[in-house]
């Protein structure tokens, strides 16, 4: 479907579409060491919760490859160091930790096997996670497409599309699935300061998929909701607490407040691997703070005077009471969310 691939395993390397260079250049970064993969995650070469998780899984395969010639004990120590390095990259997207736990299971299950066999099994699990991510996103998209009618105008924030997953996307996956059903949709993409994932990435990938898209600055959302008008908001998520509070790109909370003020449904699309049922509420979700230069030197020039304070949280938390529905590969959950999310987390259906 896409003319680009967000991430792939090729010739013993993790190959990432370098999202820091889009939309100007379509270039790929080859990661052959765990350190290169970890930096790629930190620097947003690969970003978006599900894509970060899959990239980290492949990062563990790279870690295994680095220590193949060592004694089993040293090999396993190196795997633990690789895991620790990958876990330090970005704190908010729970998919990262979920994917690393999947790799922990492989490591535990291969105790006593030779280094090469352990690496092979890590690679097999990483490949399975990548394939599964795409399948789940397609299923999620089909559930969510039922919420979208022909002619809908949709507002989205950040990028929760093919670029943020192993393929197809979550929030944008709904749009691709509805489009495949013959519905014509129009999307308004918030530019998403400070790093412009909306204007650089969402607008680019929607254009690649032939979806009509208009970019707006973040501070235009209220007026567009009133004037367009907007039929629904759809966003992705980096972590969803047990009560349905949603961590997503900074600015999402503000969009949810605006949607409520304009009586517009606010939908969150995310796979079950984005749930963190160990956290009762969103306030417990760790929020990544990034370098001040992303704000003060944001657009390739000085955008704030030297010496002023800069606050740069990468995510915020939208309270569950502002969320109209959460869509996952298991179906559509409506408030109150706790019971449905618990059943999803345990492998059941929302009912
Ligand atoms: O900092 P980023 O670009 O990784 O933030 C991404 C988002 O906030 C996405 O909306 C979220 O990860 C969902 S991606 C399917």
Short mmCIF file of C-alpha atoms and ligand atoms in Angstrom, two decimals:
data_model
loop_
_atom_site.label_atom_id
_atom_site.label_comp_id
_atom_site.label_asym_id
_atom_site.label_seq_id
_atom_site.Cartn_x
_atom_site.Cartn_y
_atom_site.Cartn_z
CA UNK A 1 0.00 0.00 0.00
CA UNK A 2 2.77 2.46 0.94
CA UNK A 3 5.59 3.54 -1.33
CA UNK A 4 7.79 3.70 1.76
CA UNK A 5 8.68 1.37 4.58
CA UNK A 6 8.94 2.77 8.10
CA UNK A 7 11.24 0.01 9.32
CA UNK A 8 12.58 -3.29 8.03
CA UNK A 9 15.21 -5.94 8.73
CA UNK A 10 17.52 -6.25 5.74
CA UNK A 11 21.00 -7.77 5.32
CA UNK A 12 21.42 -8.24 9.08
CA UNK A 13 20.59 -4.58 9.78
CA UNK A 14 17.64 -2.59 11.08
CA UNK A 15 16.74 -0.18 8.29
CA UNK A 16 14.78 2.90 9.35
CA UNK A 17 13.14 5.55 7.22
CA UNK A 18 14.79 8.67 8.66
CA UNK A 19 11.76 10.67 9.79
CA UNK A 20 13.87 13.66 10.82
CA UNK A 21 14.53 14.29 7.11
CA UNK A 22 10.91 14.11 5.90
CA UNK A 23 9.22 15.52 3.95
CA UNK A 24 12.24 16.99 2.12
CA UNK A 25 14.24 13.79 1.68
CA UNK A 26 13.36 10.10 1.60
CA UNK A 27 16.47 8.49 3.09
CA UNK A 28 17.00 5.35 5.13
CA UNK A 29 19.34 4.83 8.09
CA UNK A 30 20.99 1.45 8.52
CA UNK A 31 21.54 0.39 12.15
CA UNK A 32 24.09 -2.35 12.71
CA UNK A 33 24.81 -1.69 16.40
CA UNK A 34 22.45 -1.45 19.32
CA UNK A 35 23.84 2.03 20.06
CA UNK A 36 22.85 3.29 16.58
CA UNK A 37 19.35 1.91 17.06
CA UNK A 38 19.06 3.49 20.54
CA UNK A 39 20.18 6.89 19.21
CA UNK A 40 17.76 6.59 16.29
CA UNK A 41 14.93 6.16 18.80
CA UNK A 42 16.14 9.08 20.94
CA UNK A 43 16.55 11.39 17.97
CA UNK A 44 13.16 10.46 16.43
CA UNK A 45 14.59 8.88 13.29
CA UNK A 46 11.96 6.31 14.23
CA UNK A 47 9.11 7.50 16.43
CA UNK A 48 5.50 6.74 17.30
CA UNK A 49 4.73 4.26 20.08
CA UNK A 50 4.29 0.99 18.11
CA UNK A 51 7.24 1.73 15.79
CA UNK A 52 9.50 2.47 18.77
CA UNK A 53 8.55 -0.91 20.27
CA UNK A 54 9.34 -2.86 17.11
CA UNK A 55 12.60 -0.94 16.57
CA UNK A 56 13.68 -1.77 20.14
CA UNK A 57 12.93 -5.45 19.54
CA UNK A 58 15.26 -5.41 16.53
CA UNK A 59 17.73 -3.45 18.68
CA UNK A 60 17.96 -6.53 20.92
CA UNK A 61 18.84 -8.65 17.88
CA UNK A 62 21.65 -6.20 17.09
CA UNK A 63 22.81 -6.47 20.70
CA UNK A 64 22.89 -10.26 20.39
CA UNK A 65 24.86 -10.01 17.14
CA UNK A 66 27.54 -7.88 18.83
CA UNK A 67 28.38 -10.54 21.41
CA UNK A 68 28.05 -13.81 19.46
CA UNK A 69 31.72 -14.73 19.89
CA UNK A 70 31.65 -14.31 23.68
CA UNK A 71 31.19 -16.94 26.38
CA UNK A 72 27.47 -17.56 27.15
CA UNK A 73 27.67 -15.64 30.42
CA UNK A 74 29.23 -12.57 28.79
CA UNK A 75 26.77 -12.90 25.90
CA UNK A 76 23.81 -12.76 28.30
CA UNK A 77 25.38 -9.85 30.19
CA UNK A 78 25.65 -7.97 26.90
CA UNK A 79 21.96 -8.68 26.20
CA UNK A 80 21.07 -7.16 29.57
CA UNK A 81 23.21 -4.08 28.81
CA UNK A 82 21.55 -3.74 25.39
CA UNK A 83 18.14 -3.96 27.01
CA UNK A 84 19.05 -1.31 29.58
CA UNK A 85 20.36 1.03 26.84
CA UNK A 86 17.17 0.64 24.76
CA UNK A 87 14.94 1.10 27.82
CA UNK A 88 16.65 4.46 28.56
CA UNK A 89 15.73 5.97 25.17
CA UNK A 90 12.18 7.27 25.63
CA UNK A 91 10.12 6.88 28.81
CA UNK A 92 6.50 7.53 27.79
CA UNK A 93 5.55 5.07 25.04
CA UNK A 94 4.78 1.86 26.93
CA UNK A 95 5.08 -0.15 23.70
CA UNK A 96 8.86 0.15 24.08
CA UNK A 97 8.80 -1.66 27.43
CA UNK A 98 6.15 -4.10 26.23
CA UNK A 99 8.36 -5.09 23.28
CA UNK A 100 11.44 -5.43 25.51
CA UNK A 101 9.45 -7.71 27.81
CA UNK A 102 8.59 -9.87 24.80
CA UNK A 103 12.32 -10.16 24.12
CA UNK A 104 12.97 -10.97 27.83
CA UNK A 105 10.65 -13.96 27.42
CA UNK A 106 12.73 -15.22 24.50
CA UNK A 107 15.93 -14.79 26.51
CA UNK A 108 14.42 -16.69 29.46
CA UNK A 109 13.08 -19.47 27.23
CA UNK A 110 16.42 -20.00 25.48
CA UNK A 111 18.52 -20.57 28.62
CA UNK A 112 21.04 -23.27 27.80
CA UNK A 113 20.97 -22.72 24.03
CA UNK A 114 23.98 -21.46 22.07
CA UNK A 115 24.44 -17.76 21.28
CA UNK A 116 23.55 -18.17 17.61
CA UNK A 117 20.31 -19.94 18.45
CA UNK A 118 19.35 -17.26 20.97
CA UNK A 119 19.96 -14.57 18.37
CA UNK A 120 17.90 -16.47 15.79
CA UNK A 121 14.99 -16.71 18.18
CA UNK A 122 15.23 -13.04 19.11
CA UNK A 123 15.11 -12.21 15.41
CA UNK A 124 12.11 -14.48 14.89
CA UNK A 125 10.25 -12.73 17.74
CA UNK A 126 11.13 -9.27 16.42
CA UNK A 127 9.89 -10.25 12.95
CA UNK A 128 6.68 -11.61 14.52
CA UNK A 129 6.13 -8.35 16.43
CA UNK A 130 6.55 -6.36 13.23
CA UNK A 131 4.11 -8.52 11.26
CA UNK A 132 1.64 -8.61 14.15
CA UNK A 133 1.72 -4.83 14.50
CA UNK A 134 0.58 -4.39 10.93
CA UNK A 135 -2.17 -7.02 11.26
CA UNK A 136 -3.45 -5.45 14.50
CA UNK A 137 -3.46 -1.97 12.98
CA UNK A 138 -5.52 -3.20 10.02
CA UNK A 139 -8.04 -4.82 12.37
CA UNK A 140 -8.14 -1.67 14.52
CA UNK A 141 -8.70 0.41 11.37
CA UNK A 142 -11.64 -1.75 10.32
CA UNK A 143 -13.33 -1.41 13.72
CA UNK A 144 -12.82 2.35 13.75
CA UNK A 145 -13.87 2.95 10.14
CA UNK A 146 -17.45 2.26 11.24
CA UNK A 147 -17.32 5.57 13.14
CA UNK A 148 -16.51 7.57 10.02
CA UNK A 149 -19.10 8.62 7.45
CA UNK A 150 -18.55 9.62 3.85
CA UNK A 151 -17.66 13.32 3.65
CA UNK A 152 -16.36 13.57 7.25
CA UNK A 153 -13.87 16.29 8.12
CA UNK A 154 -11.41 14.93 10.67
CA UNK A 155 -8.83 16.71 12.77
CA UNK A 156 -5.73 14.87 13.95
CA UNK A 157 -2.71 15.79 16.05
CA UNK A 158 0.89 14.56 15.65
CA UNK A 159 1.42 11.45 13.50
CA UNK A 160 -0.25 8.14 14.30
CA UNK A 161 0.00 6.66 10.83
CA UNK A 162 2.08 4.20 8.83
CA UNK A 163 5.15 6.16 9.93
CA UNK A 164 4.37 5.60 13.61
CA UNK A 165 3.83 1.84 13.35
CA UNK A 166 5.30 -1.10 11.46
CA UNK A 167 2.73 -0.24 8.80
CA UNK A 168 -0.84 1.08 8.28
CA UNK A 169 -1.14 3.21 11.43
CA UNK A 170 -3.62 3.63 14.26
CA UNK A 171 -5.47 6.98 14.05
CA UNK A 172 -4.68 7.27 10.34
CA UNK A 173 -5.41 3.54 9.98
CA UNK A 174 -9.10 4.36 10.59
CA UNK A 175 -8.93 6.84 7.75
CA UNK A 176 -7.20 4.39 5.37
CA UNK A 177 -9.75 1.68 6.21
CA UNK A 178 -12.68 4.07 5.66
CA UNK A 179 -11.12 5.23 2.40
CA UNK A 180 -10.83 1.60 1.27
CA UNK A 181 -14.59 1.30 1.90
CA UNK A 182 -15.11 4.12 -0.61
CA UNK A 183 -15.63 6.96 1.88
CA UNK A 184 -14.20 10.36 0.92
CA UNK A 185 -12.64 12.09 3.90
CA UNK A 186 -10.89 15.39 4.48
CA UNK A 187 -8.22 15.65 7.15
CA UNK A 188 -6.96 18.71 9.02
CA UNK A 189 -3.48 18.03 10.40
CA UNK A 190 -2.29 20.14 13.35
CA UNK A 191 1.32 21.05 12.56
CA UNK A 192 2.30 19.79 16.07
CA UNK A 193 5.00 22.01 17.49
CA UNK A 194 7.79 21.80 18.40
CA UNK A 195 8.91 19.04 16.02
CA UNK A 196 6.13 19.31 13.43
CA UNK A 197 5.15 15.65 13.18
CA UNK A 198 1.77 16.83 11.86
CA UNK A 199 2.92 19.04 9.01
CA UNK A 200 6.09 17.09 8.16
CA UNK A 201 4.86 13.52 8.59
CA UNK A 202 1.05 13.26 8.72
CA UNK A 203 0.54 15.61 5.79
CA UNK A 204 3.23 13.77 3.80
CA UNK A 205 1.91 10.29 4.42
CA UNK A 206 -1.74 11.24 3.81
CA UNK A 207 -0.67 12.78 0.54
CA UNK A 208 1.17 9.55 -0.34
CA UNK A 209 -2.07 7.66 0.34
CA UNK A 210 -4.21 10.04 -1.72
CA UNK A 211 -6.14 11.49 1.24
CA UNK A 212 -7.09 15.18 1.05
CA UNK A 213 -5.21 17.00 3.80
CA UNK A 214 -4.92 20.59 5.03
CA UNK A 215 -2.19 21.63 7.46
CA UNK A 216 -3.07 24.10 10.19
CA UNK A 217 -0.93 25.67 12.93
CA UNK A 218 -1.76 24.29 16.37
CA UNK A 219 -3.40 27.54 17.45
CA UNK A 220 -5.91 27.33 14.58
CA UNK A 221 -7.70 24.21 15.79
CA UNK A 222 -10.49 26.06 17.63
CA UNK A 223 -11.45 28.21 14.70
CA UNK A 224 -11.29 25.26 12.28
CA UNK A 225 -13.57 23.25 14.59
CA UNK A 226 -16.10 26.06 14.36
CA UNK A 227 -15.69 27.01 10.69
CA UNK A 228 -15.01 23.74 8.84
CA UNK A 229 -16.80 22.32 10.90
CA UNK A 230 -14.96 19.23 12.16
CA UNK A 231 -16.94 15.98 12.51
CA UNK A 232 -14.50 14.18 14.79
CA UNK A 233 -10.98 14.24 16.20
CA UNK A 234 -8.84 11.08 15.99
CA UNK A 235 -5.48 10.73 17.73
CA UNK A 236 -3.14 7.90 18.69
CA UNK A 237 -1.70 7.18 22.15
CA UNK A 238 1.65 6.49 23.79
CA UNK A 239 0.22 5.00 26.97
CA UNK A 240 -3.31 4.51 28.28
CA UNK A 241 -3.87 4.10 32.03
CA UNK A 242 -6.37 1.63 33.50
CA UNK A 243 -9.07 4.32 33.84
CA UNK A 244 -8.75 5.44 30.19
CA UNK A 245 -6.55 8.54 30.70
CA UNK A 246 -4.46 8.91 27.55
CA UNK A 247 -0.87 10.10 27.16
CA UNK A 248 -0.17 11.35 23.65
CA UNK A 249 1.84 14.08 21.90
CA UNK A 250 1.92 17.43 23.71
CA UNK A 251 -1.10 19.47 22.63
CA UNK A 252 -3.50 16.53 22.50
CA UNK A 253 -5.09 17.54 25.81
CA UNK A 254 -5.78 21.02 24.47
CA UNK A 255 -7.38 19.56 21.34
CA UNK A 256 -9.59 17.33 23.53
CA UNK A 257 -10.74 20.34 25.56
CA UNK A 258 -11.56 22.21 22.35
CA UNK A 259 -13.41 19.19 20.95
CA UNK A 260 -15.57 19.00 24.10
CA UNK A 261 -16.31 22.75 23.89
CA UNK A 262 -17.47 22.29 20.28
CA UNK A 263 -19.42 19.02 20.96
CA UNK A 264 -17.10 17.08 18.64
CA UNK A 265 -16.37 13.36 19.31
CA UNK A 266 -12.78 12.75 20.42
CA UNK A 267 -11.51 9.28 19.46
CA UNK A 268 -8.30 7.57 20.55
CA UNK A 269 -6.95 4.71 18.41
CA UNK A 270 -4.28 2.42 19.87
CA UNK A 271 -3.37 -1.26 20.01
CA UNK A 272 -3.77 -3.18 23.27
CA UNK A 273 0.03 -3.07 23.69
CA UNK A 274 -0.41 0.67 24.47
CA UNK A 275 -2.46 -0.10 27.61
CA UNK A 276 -0.68 0.11 30.94
CA UNK A 277 -3.08 -1.46 33.40
CA UNK A 278 -0.45 -1.25 36.15
CA UNK A 279 -1.16 2.49 36.33
CA UNK A 280 -4.54 3.45 37.80
CA UNK A 281 -4.50 6.99 36.39
CA UNK A 282 -2.76 9.11 33.77
CA UNK A 283 -1.02 11.25 36.38
CA UNK A 284 1.28 8.26 37.01
CA UNK A 285 2.49 8.12 33.39
CA UNK A 286 6.13 9.27 33.06
CA UNK A 287 6.28 12.23 30.69
CA UNK A 288 9.43 12.71 28.62
CA UNK A 289 11.00 16.17 28.70
CA UNK A 290 13.14 16.97 25.70
CA UNK A 291 15.97 19.40 24.95
CA UNK A 292 15.09 23.13 25.23
CA UNK A 293 16.70 23.73 21.82
CA UNK A 294 13.77 21.98 20.15
CA UNK A 295 11.77 25.06 21.16
CA UNK A 296 14.40 27.82 21.19
CA UNK A 297 16.08 26.76 17.90
CA UNK A 298 13.06 24.97 16.56
CA UNK A 299 12.87 25.94 12.94
CA UNK A 300 16.55 26.04 12.09
CA UNK A 301 16.90 29.55 13.52
CA UNK A 302 16.76 31.29 16.87
CA UNK A 303 13.10 31.23 17.95
CA UNK A 304 13.48 32.42 21.57
CA UNK A 305 15.99 34.81 23.19
CA UNK A 306 19.08 33.36 24.93
CA UNK A 307 18.64 32.86 28.66
CA UNK A 308 14.85 32.55 28.91
CA UNK A 309 13.26 29.52 30.52
CA UNK A 310 12.03 26.82 28.15
CA UNK A 311 9.61 24.05 29.07
CA UNK A 312 9.46 21.17 26.60
CA UNK A 313 7.37 18.17 27.67
CA UNK A 314 6.92 15.80 24.73
CA UNK A 315 3.55 14.45 25.86
CA UNK A 316 0.48 15.37 27.89
CA UNK A 317 -2.36 13.41 29.44
CA UNK A 318 -5.95 13.74 28.28
CA UNK A 319 -8.38 12.79 31.07
CA UNK A 320 -10.68 9.88 30.22
CA UNK A 321 -13.75 12.09 30.69
CA UNK A 322 -12.82 13.96 27.49
CA UNK A 323 -12.49 10.76 25.43
CA UNK A 324 -15.58 9.65 23.47
CA UNK A 325 -14.24 6.19 22.55
CA UNK A 326 -11.04 4.15 22.49
CA UNK A 327 -10.55 1.93 19.45
CA UNK A 328 -8.20 -1.05 19.50
CA UNK A 329 -7.83 -4.27 17.54
CA UNK A 330 -10.35 -5.72 20.01
CA UNK A 331 -13.14 -3.28 19.15
CA UNK A 332 -14.55 0.02 20.39
CA UNK A 333 -14.70 0.88 24.09
CA UNK A 334 -16.95 3.65 25.43
CA UNK A 335 -16.87 5.30 28.88
CA UNK A 336 -16.51 4.31 31.60
CA UNK A 337 -13.45 2.58 30.17
CA UNK A 338 -12.01 0.63 33.10
CA UNK A 339 -13.95 -2.61 32.63
CA UNK A 340 -13.45 -2.83 28.84
CA UNK A 341 -9.74 -1.98 29.08
CA UNK A 342 -9.25 -4.61 31.77
CA UNK A 343 -10.88 -7.25 29.56
CA UNK A 344 -8.80 -6.17 26.54
CA UNK A 345 -5.67 -6.39 28.68
CA UNK A 346 -6.61 -9.90 29.79
CA UNK A 347 -7.22 -11.01 26.22
CA UNK A 348 -11.02 -10.70 26.12
CA UNK A 349 -13.42 -8.52 24.16
CA UNK A 350 -14.96 -5.24 25.36
CA UNK A 351 -18.49 -6.63 25.31
O1 LIG B 1 7.34 12.02 19.90
P1 LIG B 1 6.67 11.09 18.94
O2 LIG B 1 6.68 11.58 17.53
O3 LIG B 1 7.16 9.67 19.08
O4 LIG B 1 5.13 11.08 19.42
C1 LIG B 1 4.23 10.25 18.75
C2 LIG B 1 2.84 10.36 19.22
O5 LIG B 1 2.53 11.06 20.15
C3 LIG B 1 1.82 9.46 18.56
O6 LIG B 1 0.57 10.08 18.51
C4 LIG B 1 1.69 8.16 19.36
O7 LIG B 1 2.94 7.58 19.58
C5 LIG B 1 0.81 7.17 18.69
S1 LIG B 1 1.55 6.49 17.25
C6 LIG B 1 0.54 5.32 16.58
#
